[in-house]
């Protein structure tokens, strides 16, 4: 049978209320000798207080939820880690939920987090659904990252996707390429923004471009290689909408005996840690992943009025070898 607070009180010769004061640090002071007796009784009996119940009574579980569409994608894995690290510094734990791009699974996780009364949710929508009403109705703050949901009254933080794709395409054009393709994800708000930036750069230069849409996965990128090289006229350069697709694209092009960057130059998007270790290392539009996580935690915990806000962060072009620049020993490249 589980040890109860009453058992502790009986062993220590005090009231159950006084045991609560010791466990919660108040609201009334407890004399040092009495406190020592209560702590000794807790140790002797092996009492484990119900942390969740106590947290709910205090109005906080000191837990944040993170809902992402695909943890096998290095970007979402690193983003989750960035949120976890920032939350840990503030004394909060994190529950990470992987929806596998399944709207039904996403709903289950959101409802589960609502039942657990998390103190806030970092939400990357799998398809822009608006399944956040339970959390919002409970007054639980939500911040949307990356793939932002529809017209939902929550705070949002995003990278300037259109601008990032624009500068990445411009970099390829600066190498003299006149046929720059685009590989992006399926039905994604970030794909739409990155495609717009790619198109704007092409329009300014008068260059031509084709596009291939595939899943934001390794396999999606690998399959895109066939569409770029076999099904259509092979471009001389390609802007890839995510690092994870770029890894697959490198593999697929290698299968087709197409060399990067000699035959096809490449710039990707995200700036994950793995991007520096591919062969060749990826020139990439790096999102400020650590800052995204830190900003998300700050918005959830410091916005006492819980008023929706919108933060936009700048990406950075990290030049390595896949675009055709000469690599240096430090892993960067000279333009």
Coordinates of C-alpha atoms in Angstrom, one line a residue:
X1 CA 0.0 0.0 0.0
X2 CA 1.3 3.5 -0.9
X3 CA 2.5 5.7 1.9
X4 CA 0.3 8.7 2.5
X5 CA 0.8 12.1 3.9
X6 CA -1.2 11.0 7.0
X7 CA 1.3 8.2 7.5
X8 CA 4.1 10.7 7.6
X9 CA 2.2 13.0 9.9
X10 CA 1.5 10.1 12.3
X11 CA 5.2 8.9 12.3
X12 CA 6.4 12.5 12.9
X13 CA 3.7 13.3 15.5
X14 CA 2.4 16.3 13.6
X15 CA -0.7 17.3 11.6
X16 CA -1.0 16.5 7.9
X17 CA -1.2 20.2 7.3
X18 CA 2.2 20.7 8.8
X19 CA 3.6 18.0 6.5
X20 CA 2.3 20.0 3.6
X21 CA 4.0 23.2 4.9
X22 CA 7.4 21.3 5.0
X23 CA 6.9 19.9 1.5
X24 CA 5.7 23.1 -0.1
X25 CA 7.9 25.5 1.9
X26 CA 4.9 27.2 3.5
X27 CA 2.7 29.1 3.7
X28 CA 3.5 28.9 7.4
X29 CA 7.0 28.6 8.9
X30 CA 7.9 25.3 10.6
X31 CA 10.4 25.1 13.5
X32 CA 13.7 23.5 12.6
X33 CA 13.3 20.5 15.0
X34 CA 9.8 19.8 13.8
X35 CA 10.9 20.1 10.1
X36 CA 13.7 17.6 10.8
X37 CA 11.2 15.1 12.3
X38 CA 9.0 15.4 9.2
X39 CA 11.9 14.9 6.8
X40 CA 13.1 11.9 8.8
X41 CA 9.7 10.4 8.7
X42 CA 9.5 10.9 4.9
X43 CA 12.9 9.2 4.6
X44 CA 12.0 6.3 6.8
X45 CA 8.7 5.6 5.1
X46 CA 9.9 6.2 1.6
X47 CA 7.1 8.7 1.0
X48 CA 6.9 10.1 -2.5
X49 CA 4.6 13.2 -2.8
X50 CA 2.3 13.5 -5.8
X51 CA 4.3 16.1 -7.7
X52 CA 1.6 16.6 -10.4
X53 CA -1.2 17.1 -7.9
X54 CA 0.9 19.5 -5.9
X55 CA 1.9 21.4 -9.1
X56 CA -1.7 21.7 -10.2
X57 CA -2.7 23.1 -6.8
X58 CA 0.1 25.7 -7.1
X59 CA -1.1 26.5 -10.6
X60 CA 1.9 25.2 -12.6
X61 CA 3.3 21.9 -13.7
X62 CA 6.6 23.5 -14.7
X63 CA 6.3 21.5 -17.9
X64 CA 6.2 22.7 -21.5
X65 CA 4.9 20.7 -24.5
X66 CA 6.6 20.5 -27.9
X67 CA 4.7 19.2 -30.9
X68 CA 6.6 18.7 -34.1
X69 CA 5.8 16.8 -37.4
X70 CA 8.8 14.6 -37.8
X71 CA 11.6 14.0 -35.3
X72 CA 13.6 12.1 -38.0
X73 CA 14.1 15.4 -39.7
X74 CA 17.3 16.9 -38.2
X75 CA 15.8 20.4 -38.2
X76 CA 12.9 19.4 -35.9
X77 CA 15.2 17.3 -33.7
X78 CA 17.5 20.3 -33.2
X79 CA 14.6 22.7 -32.7
X80 CA 13.2 20.4 -30.0
X81 CA 16.6 20.3 -28.3
X82 CA 16.9 24.1 -28.4
X83 CA 13.5 24.4 -26.7
X84 CA 14.4 21.8 -24.1
X85 CA 17.7 23.5 -23.3
X86 CA 16.1 26.9 -22.9
X87 CA 13.3 25.4 -20.8
X88 CA 15.8 23.6 -18.6
X89 CA 17.6 26.8 -17.8
X90 CA 14.3 28.2 -16.5
X91 CA 13.6 25.1 -14.4
X92 CA 11.0 23.5 -16.7
X93 CA 10.8 20.0 -18.2
X94 CA 9.7 19.3 -21.7
X95 CA 7.3 16.7 -23.3
X96 CA 8.2 16.2 -27.0
X97 CA 5.5 14.8 -29.2
X98 CA 6.1 13.6 -32.8
X99 CA 3.0 13.7 -34.9
X100 CA 4.6 11.9 -37.9
X101 CA 2.7 14.4 -40.1
X102 CA -0.6 12.8 -39.1
X103 CA -3.3 15.3 -38.2
X104 CA -5.2 12.7 -36.1
X105 CA -2.1 12.0 -34.1
X106 CA -1.5 15.7 -33.7
X107 CA -5.0 16.2 -32.2
X108 CA -4.4 13.3 -29.7
X109 CA -1.2 14.9 -28.5
X110 CA -2.6 18.4 -28.2
X111 CA -5.6 17.1 -26.2
X112 CA -3.2 15.0 -24.0
X113 CA -1.0 18.0 -23.3
X114 CA -4.2 20.0 -22.4
X115 CA -5.2 17.3 -19.9
X116 CA -1.8 17.4 -18.3
X117 CA -2.1 21.2 -18.0
X118 CA 1.3 22.0 -19.5
X119 CA 2.4 25.6 -18.8
X120 CA 2.9 26.3 -22.5
X121 CA 3.1 24.7 -25.9
X122 CA 5.6 25.1 -28.7
X123 CA 3.7 24.0 -31.8
X124 CA 4.9 23.1 -35.3
X125 CA 1.8 22.3 -37.3
X126 CA 1.8 19.2 -39.5
X127 CA -0.6 20.8 -41.9
X128 CA -1.8 24.1 -40.5
X129 CA -4.7 22.6 -38.6
X130 CA -6.4 24.6 -35.9
X131 CA -6.6 22.0 -33.1
X132 CA -5.5 24.3 -30.4
X133 CA -8.9 25.4 -29.0
X134 CA -8.7 23.3 -25.8
X135 CA -5.3 24.8 -24.9
X136 CA -6.4 28.3 -25.6
X137 CA -9.6 27.8 -23.7
X138 CA -7.7 26.7 -20.7
X139 CA -5.5 29.8 -20.9
X140 CA -2.4 27.8 -21.8
X141 CA -0.1 29.9 -23.9
X142 CA 0.9 28.6 -27.3
X143 CA 3.7 29.7 -29.7
X144 CA 3.7 28.5 -33.3
X145 CA 7.1 27.9 -35.0
X146 CA 8.1 27.3 -38.6
X147 CA 5.0 25.9 -40.2
X148 CA 2.5 28.3 -38.7
X149 CA -1.2 27.3 -38.2
X150 CA -4.1 29.2 -39.7
X151 CA -6.0 32.1 -38.2
X152 CA -5.5 31.1 -34.6
X153 CA -4.9 33.7 -31.9
X154 CA -1.5 32.5 -30.8
X155 CA 2.1 34.0 -30.7
X156 CA 4.3 33.0 -33.7
X157 CA 8.0 33.0 -34.4
X158 CA 9.4 32.4 -37.8
X159 CA 12.5 32.7 -40.0
X160 CA 12.4 35.0 -43.0
X161 CA 11.9 32.1 -45.4
X162 CA 11.3 34.1 -48.5
X163 CA 14.4 36.3 -47.9
X164 CA 16.5 33.2 -47.1
X165 CA 15.6 31.5 -50.4
X166 CA 16.2 34.7 -52.3
X167 CA 19.8 35.1 -51.0
X168 CA 20.5 31.4 -51.6
X169 CA 19.3 31.7 -55.2
X170 CA 21.2 34.9 -55.7
X171 CA 24.4 33.1 -54.5
X172 CA 23.9 30.4 -57.1
X173 CA 23.2 33.0 -59.8
X174 CA 26.5 34.8 -58.8
X175 CA 28.3 31.6 -59.9
X176 CA 26.9 32.2 -63.4
X177 CA 24.1 29.6 -63.3
X178 CA 21.2 30.4 -65.6
X179 CA 19.1 27.3 -64.9
X180 CA 18.4 27.0 -61.2
X181 CA 15.8 24.5 -60.1
X182 CA 13.9 24.4 -56.8
X183 CA 13.1 21.3 -54.7
X184 CA 10.5 21.9 -52.0
X185 CA 8.1 20.1 -49.6
X186 CA 4.5 19.2 -50.3
X187 CA 1.7 21.6 -49.3
X188 CA 3.8 23.5 -46.8
X189 CA 3.6 27.2 -45.9
X190 CA 7.4 27.3 -45.6
X191 CA 7.7 25.8 -49.1
X192 CA 5.4 28.5 -50.5
X193 CA 7.6 31.2 -48.9
X194 CA 10.9 29.7 -50.0
X195 CA 9.6 29.1 -53.6
X196 CA 8.5 32.8 -53.7
X197 CA 12.0 33.9 -52.8
X198 CA 13.5 31.6 -55.4
X199 CA 11.2 32.9 -58.1
X200 CA 11.9 36.6 -57.1
X201 CA 15.7 36.0 -57.6
X202 CA 15.1 34.3 -60.9
X203 CA 12.8 37.1 -62.2
X204 CA 15.4 39.8 -61.3
X205 CA 18.1 38.0 -63.3
X206 CA 16.1 36.6 -66.2
X207 CA 17.3 33.1 -65.4
X208 CA 15.2 30.0 -65.9
X209 CA 14.0 27.4 -63.3
X210 CA 12.0 24.3 -62.9
X211 CA 10.6 22.9 -59.6
X212 CA 10.1 19.5 -58.0
X213 CA 7.9 19.0 -54.9
X214 CA 8.6 16.0 -52.7
X215 CA 8.3 15.0 -49.1
X216 CA 10.5 16.8 -46.5
X217 CA 12.4 13.5 -46.0
X218 CA 15.6 11.8 -47.1
X219 CA 13.7 9.6 -49.4
X220 CA 11.8 12.6 -50.8
X221 CA 15.1 14.2 -51.8
X222 CA 16.4 11.0 -53.3
X223 CA 13.3 10.6 -55.5
X224 CA 13.6 14.3 -56.5
X225 CA 16.9 13.5 -58.1
X226 CA 15.2 11.4 -60.7
X227 CA 12.7 14.1 -61.6
X228 CA 15.5 16.7 -61.9
X229 CA 17.9 14.6 -64.0
X230 CA 15.8 12.0 -65.9
X231 CA 12.3 13.3 -66.2
X232 CA 13.3 16.9 -67.3
X233 CA 16.2 19.0 -68.5
X234 CA 19.0 18.8 -65.9
X235 CA 19.6 22.2 -64.2
X236 CA 23.1 23.5 -63.5
X237 CA 22.1 24.4 -59.9
X238 CA 19.4 23.7 -57.4
X239 CA 18.0 25.4 -54.3
X240 CA 16.7 22.7 -51.9
X241 CA 14.0 23.6 -49.5
X242 CA 15.5 21.7 -46.5
X243 CA 18.7 20.1 -45.4
X244 CA 17.0 16.7 -45.0
X245 CA 15.9 16.8 -48.7
X246 CA 19.4 17.9 -49.7
X247 CA 21.0 14.8 -48.0
X248 CA 18.6 12.6 -50.0
X249 CA 19.2 14.6 -53.2
X250 CA 23.0 14.1 -52.8
X251 CA 22.5 10.4 -52.6
X252 CA 20.1 10.3 -55.6
X253 CA 22.4 12.3 -57.8
X254 CA 25.3 10.1 -56.9
X255 CA 23.3 7.1 -58.0
X256 CA 22.8 8.8 -61.3
X257 CA 26.5 9.7 -61.6
X258 CA 25.8 13.4 -61.3
X259 CA 28.5 15.1 -59.3
X260 CA 27.9 18.0 -56.8
X261 CA 29.0 20.7 -57.4
X262 CA 30.8 19.9 -60.6
X263 CA 27.6 18.9 -62.5
X264 CA 25.0 20.5 -60.3
X265 CA 25.6 23.1 -57.7
X266 CA 23.5 23.1 -54.6
X267 CA 22.3 25.3 -51.8
X268 CA 19.9 24.0 -49.1
X269 CA 17.9 25.5 -46.3
X270 CA 17.9 25.0 -42.5
X271 CA 21.6 24.9 -41.4
X272 CA 21.4 21.8 -39.3
X273 CA 24.6 20.4 -37.7
X274 CA 24.6 17.5 -40.1
X275 CA 24.9 19.9 -43.1
X276 CA 28.6 20.4 -42.4
X277 CA 29.3 16.7 -42.5
X278 CA 27.8 15.7 -45.9
X279 CA 30.1 15.2 -48.9
X280 CA 30.4 17.8 -50.1
X281 CA 29.4 19.9 -47.1
X282 CA 26.3 21.8 -47.8
X283 CA 26.1 25.5 -48.5
X284 CA 22.9 26.3 -46.6
X285 CA 20.6 29.0 -45.5
X286 CA 20.9 28.6 -41.7
X287 CA 17.9 29.2 -39.5
X288 CA 18.8 30.5 -36.0
X289 CA 17.7 27.3 -34.4
X290 CA 19.0 28.0 -30.9
X291 CA 17.5 31.5 -31.0
X292 CA 14.1 30.1 -32.2
X293 CA 14.0 27.8 -29.2
X294 CA 15.1 30.4 -26.7
X295 CA 12.6 33.0 -28.1
X296 CA 9.8 30.4 -27.9
X297 CA 10.4 29.6 -24.2
X298 CA 10.7 33.3 -23.5
X299 CA 7.4 34.1 -25.2
X300 CA 5.6 31.3 -23.2
X301 CA 7.0 32.2 -19.8
X302 CA 7.5 35.9 -19.9
X303 CA 4.3 37.1 -21.6
X304 CA 2.1 37.4 -18.5
X305 CA -0.8 38.9 -20.4
X306 CA -0.6 36.1 -22.9
X307 CA -1.1 38.5 -25.8
X308 CA -0.3 37.1 -29.2
X309 CA 2.9 38.4 -30.6
X310 CA 4.9 37.8 -33.8
X311 CA 8.7 37.6 -34.0
X312 CA 10.6 37.3 -37.3
X313 CA 14.3 36.2 -37.3
X314 CA 16.9 36.5 -40.0
X315 CA 18.6 33.5 -41.6
X316 CA 22.2 33.5 -42.7
X317 CA 24.0 32.1 -45.7
X318 CA 26.7 29.6 -44.6
X319 CA 29.0 28.9 -47.5
X320 CA 30.7 25.5 -47.8
X321 CA 31.4 23.3 -50.8
X322 CA 28.1 22.2 -52.4
X323 CA 27.6 25.5 -54.3
X324 CA 31.0 25.3 -56.0
X325 CA 32.9 27.6 -53.6
X326 CA 36.4 26.5 -52.6
X327 CA 36.4 24.9 -49.2
X328 CA 38.7 26.0 -46.4
X329 CA 40.1 23.9 -43.6
X330 CA 37.5 25.3 -41.1
X331 CA 34.6 23.9 -43.2
X332 CA 33.6 27.3 -44.5
X333 CA 34.3 28.4 -48.0
X334 CA 35.7 31.4 -49.9
X335 CA 33.4 33.1 -52.3

